[in-house]
Short mmCIF file of C-alpha atoms (C1' of nucleotides) in Angstrom, two decimals:
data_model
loop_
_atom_site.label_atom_id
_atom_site.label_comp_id
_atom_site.label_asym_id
_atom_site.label_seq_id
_atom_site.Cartn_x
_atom_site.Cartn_y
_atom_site.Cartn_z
CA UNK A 1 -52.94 8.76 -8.63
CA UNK A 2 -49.56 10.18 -8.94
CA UNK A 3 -48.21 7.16 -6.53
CA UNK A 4 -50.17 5.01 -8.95
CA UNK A 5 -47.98 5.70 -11.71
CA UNK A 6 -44.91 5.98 -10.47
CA UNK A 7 -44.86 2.66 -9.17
CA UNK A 8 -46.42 1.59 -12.07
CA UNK A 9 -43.37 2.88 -13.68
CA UNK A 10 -40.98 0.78 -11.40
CA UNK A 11 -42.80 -1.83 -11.80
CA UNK A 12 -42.26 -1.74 -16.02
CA UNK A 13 -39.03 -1.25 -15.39
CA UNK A 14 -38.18 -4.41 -12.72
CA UNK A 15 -40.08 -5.97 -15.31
CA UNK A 16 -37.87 -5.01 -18.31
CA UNK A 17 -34.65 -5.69 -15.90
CA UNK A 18 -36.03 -9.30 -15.44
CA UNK A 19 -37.12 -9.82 -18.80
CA UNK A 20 -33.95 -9.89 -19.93
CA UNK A 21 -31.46 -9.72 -17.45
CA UNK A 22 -28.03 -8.93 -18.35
CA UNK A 23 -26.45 -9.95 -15.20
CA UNK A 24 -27.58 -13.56 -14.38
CA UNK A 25 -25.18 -14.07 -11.34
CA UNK A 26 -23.90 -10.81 -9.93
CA UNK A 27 -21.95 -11.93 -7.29
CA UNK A 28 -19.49 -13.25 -9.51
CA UNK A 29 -18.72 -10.11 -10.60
CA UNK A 30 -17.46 -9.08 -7.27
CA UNK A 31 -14.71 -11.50 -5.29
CA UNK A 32 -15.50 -10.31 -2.13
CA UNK A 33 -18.98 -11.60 -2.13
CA UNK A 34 -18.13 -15.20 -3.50
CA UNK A 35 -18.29 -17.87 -0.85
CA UNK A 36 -14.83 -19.70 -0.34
CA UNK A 37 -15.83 -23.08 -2.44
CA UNK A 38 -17.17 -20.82 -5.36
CA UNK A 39 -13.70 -18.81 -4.91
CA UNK A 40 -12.22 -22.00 -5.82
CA UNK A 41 -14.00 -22.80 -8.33
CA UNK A 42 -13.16 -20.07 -10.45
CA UNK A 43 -9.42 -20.10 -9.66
CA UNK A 44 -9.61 -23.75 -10.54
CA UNK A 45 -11.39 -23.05 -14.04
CA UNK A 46 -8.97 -20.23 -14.14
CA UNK A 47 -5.92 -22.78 -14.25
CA UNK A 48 -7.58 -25.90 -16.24
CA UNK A 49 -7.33 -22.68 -18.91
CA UNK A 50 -3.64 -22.93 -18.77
CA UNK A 51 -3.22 -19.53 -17.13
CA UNK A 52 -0.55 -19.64 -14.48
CA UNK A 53 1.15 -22.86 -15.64
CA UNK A 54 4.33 -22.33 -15.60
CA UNK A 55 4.02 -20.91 -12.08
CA UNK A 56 2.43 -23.89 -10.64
CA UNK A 57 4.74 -26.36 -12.53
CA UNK A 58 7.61 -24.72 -10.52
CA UNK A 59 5.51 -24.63 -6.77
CA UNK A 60 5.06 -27.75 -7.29
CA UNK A 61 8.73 -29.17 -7.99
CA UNK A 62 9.83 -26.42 -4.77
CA UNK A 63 7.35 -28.58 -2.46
CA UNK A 64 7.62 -32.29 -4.33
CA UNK A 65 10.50 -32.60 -1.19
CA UNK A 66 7.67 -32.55 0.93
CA UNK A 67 6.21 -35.98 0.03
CA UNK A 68 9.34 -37.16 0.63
CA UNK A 69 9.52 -35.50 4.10
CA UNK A 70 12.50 -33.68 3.35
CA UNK A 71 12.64 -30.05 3.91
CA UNK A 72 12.12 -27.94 1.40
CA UNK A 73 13.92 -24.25 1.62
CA UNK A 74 12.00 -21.06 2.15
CA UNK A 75 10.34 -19.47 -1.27
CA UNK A 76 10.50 -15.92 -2.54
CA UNK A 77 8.05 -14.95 -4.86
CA UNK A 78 8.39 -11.83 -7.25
CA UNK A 79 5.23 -10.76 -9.02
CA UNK A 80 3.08 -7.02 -9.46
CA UNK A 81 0.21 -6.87 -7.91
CA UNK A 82 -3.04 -8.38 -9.48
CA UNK A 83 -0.69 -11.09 -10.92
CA UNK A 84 -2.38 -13.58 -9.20
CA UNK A 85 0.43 -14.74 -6.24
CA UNK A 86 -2.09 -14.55 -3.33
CA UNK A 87 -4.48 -16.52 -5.70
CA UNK A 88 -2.13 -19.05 -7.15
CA UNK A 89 -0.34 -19.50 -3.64
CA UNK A 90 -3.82 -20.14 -1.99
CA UNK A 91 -4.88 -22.51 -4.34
CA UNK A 92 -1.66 -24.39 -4.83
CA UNK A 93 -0.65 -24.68 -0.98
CA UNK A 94 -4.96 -25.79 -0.51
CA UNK A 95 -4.04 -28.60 -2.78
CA UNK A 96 -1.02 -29.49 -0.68
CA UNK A 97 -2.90 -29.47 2.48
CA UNK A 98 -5.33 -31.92 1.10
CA UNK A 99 -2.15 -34.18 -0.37
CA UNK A 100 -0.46 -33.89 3.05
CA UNK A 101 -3.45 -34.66 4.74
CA UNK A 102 -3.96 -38.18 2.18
CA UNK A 103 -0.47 -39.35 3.20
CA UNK A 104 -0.62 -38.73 6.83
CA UNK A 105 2.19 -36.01 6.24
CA UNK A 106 1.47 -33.45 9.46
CA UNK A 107 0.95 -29.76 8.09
CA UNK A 108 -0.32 -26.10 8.74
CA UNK A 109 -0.41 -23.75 6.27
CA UNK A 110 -1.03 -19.84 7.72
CA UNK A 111 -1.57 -16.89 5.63
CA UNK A 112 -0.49 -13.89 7.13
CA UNK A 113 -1.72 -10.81 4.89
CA UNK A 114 0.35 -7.40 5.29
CA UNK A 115 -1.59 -6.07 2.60
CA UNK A 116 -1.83 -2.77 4.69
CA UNK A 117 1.38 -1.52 5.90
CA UNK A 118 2.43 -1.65 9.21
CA UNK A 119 5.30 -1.66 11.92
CA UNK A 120 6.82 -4.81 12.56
CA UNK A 121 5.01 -4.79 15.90
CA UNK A 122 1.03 -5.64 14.12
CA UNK A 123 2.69 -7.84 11.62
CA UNK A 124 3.74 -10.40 14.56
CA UNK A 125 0.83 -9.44 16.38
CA UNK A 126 -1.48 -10.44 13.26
CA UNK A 127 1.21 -13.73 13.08
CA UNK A 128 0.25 -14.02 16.83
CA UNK A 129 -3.77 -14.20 16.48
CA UNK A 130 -3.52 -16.45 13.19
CA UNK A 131 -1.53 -18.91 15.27
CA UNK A 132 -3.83 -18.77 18.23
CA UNK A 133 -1.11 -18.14 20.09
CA UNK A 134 -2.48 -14.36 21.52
CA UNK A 135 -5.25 -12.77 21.80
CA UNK A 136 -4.73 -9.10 19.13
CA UNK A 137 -2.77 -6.35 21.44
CA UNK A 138 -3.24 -3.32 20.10
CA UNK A 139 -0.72 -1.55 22.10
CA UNK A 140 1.06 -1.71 25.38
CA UNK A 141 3.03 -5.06 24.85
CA UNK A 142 6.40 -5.47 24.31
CA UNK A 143 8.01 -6.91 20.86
CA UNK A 144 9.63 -9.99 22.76
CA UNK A 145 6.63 -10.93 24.31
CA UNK A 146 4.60 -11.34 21.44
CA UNK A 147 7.43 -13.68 19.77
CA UNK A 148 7.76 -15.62 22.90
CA UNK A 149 4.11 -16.30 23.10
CA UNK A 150 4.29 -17.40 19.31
CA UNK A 151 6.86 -19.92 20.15
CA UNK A 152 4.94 -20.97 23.19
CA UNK A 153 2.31 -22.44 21.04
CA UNK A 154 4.82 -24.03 18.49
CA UNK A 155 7.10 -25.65 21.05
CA UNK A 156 5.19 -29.77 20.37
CA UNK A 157 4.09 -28.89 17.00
CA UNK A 158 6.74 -30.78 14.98
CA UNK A 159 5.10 -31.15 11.51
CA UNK A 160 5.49 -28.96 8.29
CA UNK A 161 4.71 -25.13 8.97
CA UNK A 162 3.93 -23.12 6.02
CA UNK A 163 3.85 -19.55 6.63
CA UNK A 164 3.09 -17.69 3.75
CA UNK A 165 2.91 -13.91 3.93
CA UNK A 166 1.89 -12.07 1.42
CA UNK A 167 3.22 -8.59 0.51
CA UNK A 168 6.43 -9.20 2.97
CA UNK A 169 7.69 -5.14 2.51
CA UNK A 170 4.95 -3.73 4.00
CA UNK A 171 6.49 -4.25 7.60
CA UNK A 172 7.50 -0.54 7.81
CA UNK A 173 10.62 0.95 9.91
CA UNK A 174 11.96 -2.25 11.94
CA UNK A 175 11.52 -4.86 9.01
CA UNK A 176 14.60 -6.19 10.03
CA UNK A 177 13.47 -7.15 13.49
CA UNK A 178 10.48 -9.07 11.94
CA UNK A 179 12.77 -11.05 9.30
CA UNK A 180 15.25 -11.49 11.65
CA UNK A 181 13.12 -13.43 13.84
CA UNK A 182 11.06 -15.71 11.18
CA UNK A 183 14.31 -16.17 9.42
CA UNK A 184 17.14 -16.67 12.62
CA UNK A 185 15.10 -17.03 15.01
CA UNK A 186 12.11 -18.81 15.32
CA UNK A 187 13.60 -21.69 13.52
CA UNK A 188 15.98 -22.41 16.03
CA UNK A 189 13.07 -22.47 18.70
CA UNK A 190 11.03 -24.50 17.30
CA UNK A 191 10.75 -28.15 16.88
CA UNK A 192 8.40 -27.41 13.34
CA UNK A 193 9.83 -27.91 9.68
CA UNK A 194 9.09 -24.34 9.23
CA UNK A 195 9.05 -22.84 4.87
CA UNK A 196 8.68 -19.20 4.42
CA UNK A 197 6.59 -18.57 1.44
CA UNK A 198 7.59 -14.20 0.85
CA UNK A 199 5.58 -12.63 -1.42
CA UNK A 200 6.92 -9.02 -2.43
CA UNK A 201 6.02 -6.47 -4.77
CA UNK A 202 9.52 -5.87 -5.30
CA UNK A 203 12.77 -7.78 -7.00
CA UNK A 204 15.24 -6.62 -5.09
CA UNK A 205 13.78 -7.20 -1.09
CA UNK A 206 16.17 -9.17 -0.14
CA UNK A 207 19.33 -6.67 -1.28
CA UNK A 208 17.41 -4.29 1.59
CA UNK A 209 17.95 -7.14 4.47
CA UNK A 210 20.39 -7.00 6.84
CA UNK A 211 23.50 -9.20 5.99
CA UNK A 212 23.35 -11.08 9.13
CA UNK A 213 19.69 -12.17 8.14
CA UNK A 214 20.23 -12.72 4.46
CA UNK A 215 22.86 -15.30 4.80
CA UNK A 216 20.67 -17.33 7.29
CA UNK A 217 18.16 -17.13 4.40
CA UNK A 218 17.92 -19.95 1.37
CA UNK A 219 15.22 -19.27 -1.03
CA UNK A 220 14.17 -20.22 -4.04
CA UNK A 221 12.96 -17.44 -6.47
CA UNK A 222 9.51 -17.65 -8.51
CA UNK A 223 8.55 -14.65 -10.27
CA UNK A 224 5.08 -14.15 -11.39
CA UNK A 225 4.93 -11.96 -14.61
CA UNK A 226 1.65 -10.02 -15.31
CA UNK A 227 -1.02 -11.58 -17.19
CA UNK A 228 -0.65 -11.07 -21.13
CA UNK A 229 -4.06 -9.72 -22.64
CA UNK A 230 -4.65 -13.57 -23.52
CA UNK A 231 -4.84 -14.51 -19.63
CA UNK A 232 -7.02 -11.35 -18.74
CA UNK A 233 -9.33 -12.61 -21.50
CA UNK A 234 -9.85 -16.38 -20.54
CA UNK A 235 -9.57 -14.90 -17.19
CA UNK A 236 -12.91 -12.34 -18.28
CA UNK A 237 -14.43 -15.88 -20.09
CA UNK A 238 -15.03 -17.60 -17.42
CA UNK A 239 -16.47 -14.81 -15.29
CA UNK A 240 -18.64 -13.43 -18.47
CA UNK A 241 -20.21 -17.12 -17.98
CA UNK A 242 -20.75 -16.98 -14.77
CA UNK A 243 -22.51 -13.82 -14.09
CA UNK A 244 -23.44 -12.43 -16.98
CA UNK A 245 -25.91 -13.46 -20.40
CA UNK A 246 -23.45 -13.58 -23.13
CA UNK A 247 -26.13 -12.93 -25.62
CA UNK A 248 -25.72 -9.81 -24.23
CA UNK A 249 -22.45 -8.52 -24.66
CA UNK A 250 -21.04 -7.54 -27.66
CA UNK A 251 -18.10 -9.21 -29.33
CA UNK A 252 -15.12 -7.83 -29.24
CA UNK A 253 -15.63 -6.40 -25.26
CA UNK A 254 -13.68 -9.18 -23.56
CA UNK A 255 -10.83 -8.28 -26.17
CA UNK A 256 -11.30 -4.65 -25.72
CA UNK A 257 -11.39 -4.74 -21.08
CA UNK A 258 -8.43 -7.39 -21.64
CA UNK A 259 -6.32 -4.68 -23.84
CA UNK A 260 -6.90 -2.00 -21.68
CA UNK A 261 -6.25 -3.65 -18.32
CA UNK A 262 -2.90 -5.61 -19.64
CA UNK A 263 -1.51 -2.48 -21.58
CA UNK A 264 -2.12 -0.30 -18.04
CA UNK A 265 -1.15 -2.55 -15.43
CA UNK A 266 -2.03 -6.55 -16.23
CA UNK A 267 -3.72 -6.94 -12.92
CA UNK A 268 -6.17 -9.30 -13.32
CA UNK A 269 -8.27 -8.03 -9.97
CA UNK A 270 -8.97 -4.21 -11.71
CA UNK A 271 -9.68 -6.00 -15.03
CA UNK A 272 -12.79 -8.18 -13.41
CA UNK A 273 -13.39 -4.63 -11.96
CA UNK A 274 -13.93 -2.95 -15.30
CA UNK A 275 -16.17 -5.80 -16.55
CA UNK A 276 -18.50 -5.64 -13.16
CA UNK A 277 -18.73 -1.50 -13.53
CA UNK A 278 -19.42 -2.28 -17.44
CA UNK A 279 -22.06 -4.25 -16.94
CA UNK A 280 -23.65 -2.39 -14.12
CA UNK A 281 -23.89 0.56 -16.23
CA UNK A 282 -25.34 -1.49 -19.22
CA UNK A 283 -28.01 -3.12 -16.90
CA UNK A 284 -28.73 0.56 -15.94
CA UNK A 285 -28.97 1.51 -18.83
CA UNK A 286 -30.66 -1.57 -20.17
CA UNK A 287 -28.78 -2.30 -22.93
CA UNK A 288 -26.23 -5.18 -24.40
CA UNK A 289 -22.79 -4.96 -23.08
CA UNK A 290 -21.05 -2.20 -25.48
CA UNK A 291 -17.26 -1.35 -26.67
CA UNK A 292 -18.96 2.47 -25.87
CA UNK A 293 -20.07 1.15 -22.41
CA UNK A 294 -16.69 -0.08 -21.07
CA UNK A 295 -14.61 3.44 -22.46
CA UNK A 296 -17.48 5.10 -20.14
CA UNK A 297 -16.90 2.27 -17.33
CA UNK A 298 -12.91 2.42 -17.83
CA UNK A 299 -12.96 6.94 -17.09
CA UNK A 300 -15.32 6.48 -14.37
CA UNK A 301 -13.21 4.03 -12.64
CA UNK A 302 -10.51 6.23 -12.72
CA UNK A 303 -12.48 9.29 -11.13
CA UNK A 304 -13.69 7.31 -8.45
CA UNK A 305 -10.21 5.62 -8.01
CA UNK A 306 -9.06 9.57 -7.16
CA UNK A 307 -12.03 10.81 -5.51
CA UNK A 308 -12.18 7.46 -2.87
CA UNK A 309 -8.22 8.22 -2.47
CA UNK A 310 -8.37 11.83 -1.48
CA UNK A 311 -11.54 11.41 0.85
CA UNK A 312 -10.16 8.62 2.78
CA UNK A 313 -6.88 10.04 3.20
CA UNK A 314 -5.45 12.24 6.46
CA UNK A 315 -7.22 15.48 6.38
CA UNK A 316 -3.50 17.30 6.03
CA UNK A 317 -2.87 15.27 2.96
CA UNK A 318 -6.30 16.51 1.69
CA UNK A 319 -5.62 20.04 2.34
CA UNK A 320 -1.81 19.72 0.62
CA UNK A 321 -4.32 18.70 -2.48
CA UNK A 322 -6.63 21.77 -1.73
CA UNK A 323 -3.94 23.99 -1.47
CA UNK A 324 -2.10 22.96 -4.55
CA UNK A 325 -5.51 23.20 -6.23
CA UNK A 326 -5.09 26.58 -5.07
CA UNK A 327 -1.77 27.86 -5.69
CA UNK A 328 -2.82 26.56 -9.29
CA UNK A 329 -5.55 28.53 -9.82
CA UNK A 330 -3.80 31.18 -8.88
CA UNK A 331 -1.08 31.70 -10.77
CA UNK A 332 -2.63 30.31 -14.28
CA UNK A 333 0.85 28.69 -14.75
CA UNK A 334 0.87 24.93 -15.62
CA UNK A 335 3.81 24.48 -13.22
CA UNK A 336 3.33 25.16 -9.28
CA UNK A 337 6.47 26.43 -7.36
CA UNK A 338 6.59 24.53 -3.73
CA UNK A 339 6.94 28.08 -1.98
CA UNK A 340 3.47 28.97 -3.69
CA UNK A 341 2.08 25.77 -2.59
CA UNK A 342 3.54 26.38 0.45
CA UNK A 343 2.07 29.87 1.10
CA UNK A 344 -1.47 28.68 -0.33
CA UNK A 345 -1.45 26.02 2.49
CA UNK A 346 -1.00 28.53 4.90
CA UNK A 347 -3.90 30.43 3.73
CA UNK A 348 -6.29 27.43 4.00
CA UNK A 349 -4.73 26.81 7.47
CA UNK A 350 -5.43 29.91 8.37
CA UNK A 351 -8.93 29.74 6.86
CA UNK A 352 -9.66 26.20 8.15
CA UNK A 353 -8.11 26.97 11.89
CA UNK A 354 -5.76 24.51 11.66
CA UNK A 355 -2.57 24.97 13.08
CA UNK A 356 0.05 24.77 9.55
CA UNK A 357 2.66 21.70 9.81
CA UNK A 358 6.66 22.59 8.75
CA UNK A 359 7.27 22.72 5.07
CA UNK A 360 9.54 19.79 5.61
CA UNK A 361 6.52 17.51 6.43
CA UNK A 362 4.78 19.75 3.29
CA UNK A 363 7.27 18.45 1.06
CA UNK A 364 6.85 14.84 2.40
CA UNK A 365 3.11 15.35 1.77
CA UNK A 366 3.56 16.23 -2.10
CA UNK A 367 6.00 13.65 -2.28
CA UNK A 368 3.03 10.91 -1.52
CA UNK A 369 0.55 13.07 -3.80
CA UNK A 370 2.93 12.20 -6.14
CA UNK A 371 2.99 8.69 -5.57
CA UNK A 372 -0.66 8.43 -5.67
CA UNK A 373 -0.38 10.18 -9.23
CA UNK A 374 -2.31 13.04 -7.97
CA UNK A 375 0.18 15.13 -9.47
CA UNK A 376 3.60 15.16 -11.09
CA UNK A 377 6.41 16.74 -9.18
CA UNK A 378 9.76 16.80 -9.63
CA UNK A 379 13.01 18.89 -8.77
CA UNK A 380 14.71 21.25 -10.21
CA UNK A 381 18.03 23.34 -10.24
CA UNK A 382 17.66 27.36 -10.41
CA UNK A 383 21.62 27.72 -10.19
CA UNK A 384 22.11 30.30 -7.83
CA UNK A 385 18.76 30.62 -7.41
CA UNK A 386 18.72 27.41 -5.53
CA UNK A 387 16.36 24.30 -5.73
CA UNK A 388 12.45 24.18 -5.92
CA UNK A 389 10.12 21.75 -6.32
CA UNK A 390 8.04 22.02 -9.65
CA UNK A 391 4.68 20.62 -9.07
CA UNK A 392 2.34 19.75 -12.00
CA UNK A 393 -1.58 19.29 -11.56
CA UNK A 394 -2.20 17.22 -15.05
CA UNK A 395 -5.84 15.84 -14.07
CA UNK A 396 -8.47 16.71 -16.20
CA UNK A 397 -10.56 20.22 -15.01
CA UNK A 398 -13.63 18.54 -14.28
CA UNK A 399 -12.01 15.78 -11.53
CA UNK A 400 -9.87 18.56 -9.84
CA UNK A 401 -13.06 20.81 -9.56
CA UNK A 402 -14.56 17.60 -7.97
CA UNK A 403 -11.88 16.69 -5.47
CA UNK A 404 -11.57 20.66 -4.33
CA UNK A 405 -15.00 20.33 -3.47
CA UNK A 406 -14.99 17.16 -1.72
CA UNK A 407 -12.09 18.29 0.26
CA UNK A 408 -13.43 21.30 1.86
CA UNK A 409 -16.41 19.82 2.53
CA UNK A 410 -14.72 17.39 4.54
CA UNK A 411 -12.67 19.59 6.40
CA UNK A 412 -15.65 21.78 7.39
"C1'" DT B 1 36.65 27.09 -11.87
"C1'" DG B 2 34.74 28.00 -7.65
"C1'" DT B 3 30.90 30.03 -5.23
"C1'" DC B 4 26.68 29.98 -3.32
"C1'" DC B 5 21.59 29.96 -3.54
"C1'" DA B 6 17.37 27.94 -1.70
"C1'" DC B 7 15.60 24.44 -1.12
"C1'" DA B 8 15.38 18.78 -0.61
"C1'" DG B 9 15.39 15.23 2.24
"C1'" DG B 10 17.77 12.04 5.93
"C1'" DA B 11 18.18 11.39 10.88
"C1'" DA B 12 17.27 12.17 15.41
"C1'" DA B 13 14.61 14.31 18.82
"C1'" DT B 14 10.31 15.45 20.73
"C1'" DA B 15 5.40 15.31 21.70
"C1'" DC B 16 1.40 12.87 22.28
"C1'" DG B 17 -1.87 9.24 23.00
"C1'" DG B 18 -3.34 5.12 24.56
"C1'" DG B 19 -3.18 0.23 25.96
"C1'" DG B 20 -1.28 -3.41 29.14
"C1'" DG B 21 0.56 -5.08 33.55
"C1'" DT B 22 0.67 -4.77 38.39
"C1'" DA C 1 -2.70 4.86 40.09
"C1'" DC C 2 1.39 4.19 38.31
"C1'" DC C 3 4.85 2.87 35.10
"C1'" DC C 4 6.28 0.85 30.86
"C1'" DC C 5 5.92 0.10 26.03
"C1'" DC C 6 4.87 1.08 21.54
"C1'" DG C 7 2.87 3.67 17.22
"C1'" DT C 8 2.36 7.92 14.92
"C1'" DA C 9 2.92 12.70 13.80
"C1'" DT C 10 5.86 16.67 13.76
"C1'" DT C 11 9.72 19.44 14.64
"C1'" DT C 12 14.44 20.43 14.74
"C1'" DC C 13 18.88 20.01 12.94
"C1'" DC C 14 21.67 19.27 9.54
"C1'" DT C 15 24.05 17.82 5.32
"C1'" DG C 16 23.69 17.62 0.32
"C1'" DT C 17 23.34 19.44 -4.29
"C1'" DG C 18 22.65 21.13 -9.74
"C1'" DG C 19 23.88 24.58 -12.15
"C1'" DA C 20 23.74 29.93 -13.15
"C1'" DC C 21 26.78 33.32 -12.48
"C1'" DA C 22 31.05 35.83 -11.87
#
DNA sequence: TGTCCACAGGAAATACGGGGGT
DNA sequence: ACCCCCGTATTTCCTGTGGACA
């Protein structure tokens, strides 16, 4: 009987959901589950809207050489992230392939993505396996090798090379090796046209590169600037028509995600993000698309953002949070001494078994709490009574409560 | 004005682990 | 089995510093 009704009840409800289904497509909400052609598809609707323009209009003068078989200089581009350079680049230098490939013009485009940082050391070894030219080492080989086996499999290639590599600062320690060969180097082994496409998060990379390297280097700059709340919204358009019944959302909601995403960061990636959570929790909920819905959508992103951070971070970086957590209870001041923090780290050290690191590496750690915007810390002068670190825990009760508890539970 | 606190944070050294080549 | 090489995590050592106080 019981079993009866409940799935009774599921079944009313599957039937409501289908009745009216807010979501029509719901893998458009999410990038990672589009297919490569229906990738395209977007980004190409995305640019017949105008958005991008001006960026394309200047790839596309920077590689015009190549038509002519002349050889084009290397390309920085500039841009935050979610601007769109990944998506622009891939779609611009796909076009060129296909133009290349119509007028019998040899080229190889590779994409080499350093999204996560790393040494110098997996960024050629990444370079390496895209090129077919090694099989992915994951220690145990020496820097040289890897290079040499890279220009192995270039030495009769002689047509256009495109490497583009996206998020170029994220070769930690040795990034001047790594430069130093793709910009000195590797040119002068190998019989290829070869055009750096650099993609940094920062303006001034190439201030940071060895002079040596830097004068080898011609580039032409593009930045990307973030997308106005106009872009986000023809952006939203075309994915509200793709996945979703826009019966069902209210006017006004594209306006409203756009607003919030450009005026925090512009980054067109989190603002698709805010739609898809908006719209899960209205289908949940089954109800139209609301202004209410996406402030709800919008806080929860931001808890998750915090609680996904601290759980997949190293467990010493979670217990740095734990014991700041601590030291904050404690003392009922807003502001958190680093000795205090210090000493409260011990304690859970002690409580934890876990043998307490140097408060030099302490300091490191609430230096990249920081960074994550886990906290605010900054420091300050006592005069004579010497320099602290003053460490502020500004998150709202509730999410610190949260991210105590998920810490200990994952150090238990 | 100079002193000097109490820590920050850079650099180098050290420890450790684990893969590849032979 | 041995050595070599590299990445990563920590420690050790050390120099730097803003400003209260005398």
């Amino acid at each position: 009987m019981q079993n009866a009704n409940v799935s009774a009840r599921i079944l009313g409800h599957l039937r409501a959901a289908v009745d009216s289904p807010l979501i029509k497509n719901r893998r458009f909400l999410d990038d990672e589950q589009l297919i490569r052609s229906e990738q395209l598809e977007v980004l190409e609707e995305i640019f017949n809207a105008n958005v991008r323009d001006a960026e394309i209009k200047e790839l596309t003068s920077h590689f015009a050489g190549l038509l002519r078989r002349d050889h084009p200089c290397h390309l920085a581009v500039w841009g935050k992230t979610g601007t769109g350079k990944t998506l622009t680049l891939t779609y611009f230098l796909n076009l060129l392939t296909q133009l290349c490939a119509a007028e019998q013009i040899p080229i190889r485009t590779v994409h080499l993505d350093l999204t996560n940082p790393g040494p110098c050391f997996r960024a050629l070894n990444d370079l390496a396996c895209l090129l077919e030219a090694s099989k992915y080492y994951r220690r145990g080989i020496s820097l040289e090798e890897i290079m040499q086996k890279i220009e192995a499999k270039l030495a009769d290639y002689h047509g256009y090379l495109v490497l583009f590599i996206d998020e170029v600062d994220n070769v930690r320690h040795d990034k001047e090796n790594f430069m130093a060969f793709l910009i000195r180097r590797l040119p002068q082994r190998i019989p290829a046209k070869l055009i750096l496409v650099l993609v940094s998060n920062h303006l001034d990379w190439p201030d940071r590169l060895d002079a040596r390297v830097k004068s080898f280097l011609k580039v032409n700059e593009i930045v990307f600037h973030p997308y106005d709340a106009v872009d986000l919204q023809r952006i939203l358009r075309i994915r509200v028509e793709k996945a979703l019944d826009s019966r069902s959302v209210i006017p006004g909601v594209i306006e409203k995600i756009s607003a919030i995403a450009s005026c925090e960061h512009g980054d067109a990636r989190k603002a698709v993000a805010l739609l898809a959570r908006s719209a899960y929790m209205a289908e949940k909920g089954h109800s139209p698309l609301t202004l209410e819905i996406v402030d709800q959508a919008a806080t929860d992103l931001e808890t998750d953002r915090y609680l996904t951070l601290i759980q997949s971070a190293p467990p010493q970086l979670q217990l740095a949070m734990a014991a700041i957590i601590e030291a904050k209870r404690r003392s009922k001041r807003t502001i958190i001494r680093s000795i205090d923090a210090y000493n409260a780290y011990h304690e859970l050290c002690r409580r934890f078994h876990t043998r307490p690191l140097t408060s030099r590496v302490f300091g490191d750690l609430i230096a990249e709490l920081d960074l994550y915007s886990l906290l605010r810390s900054r420091i300050v002068s006592r005069g004579r009574y010497g320099r602290t670190r003053e460490i502020i825990l500004n998150l709202p009760g509730e999410l610190v409560d949260r991210i105590y508890r998920v810490v200990l539970d994952n150090i238990q």
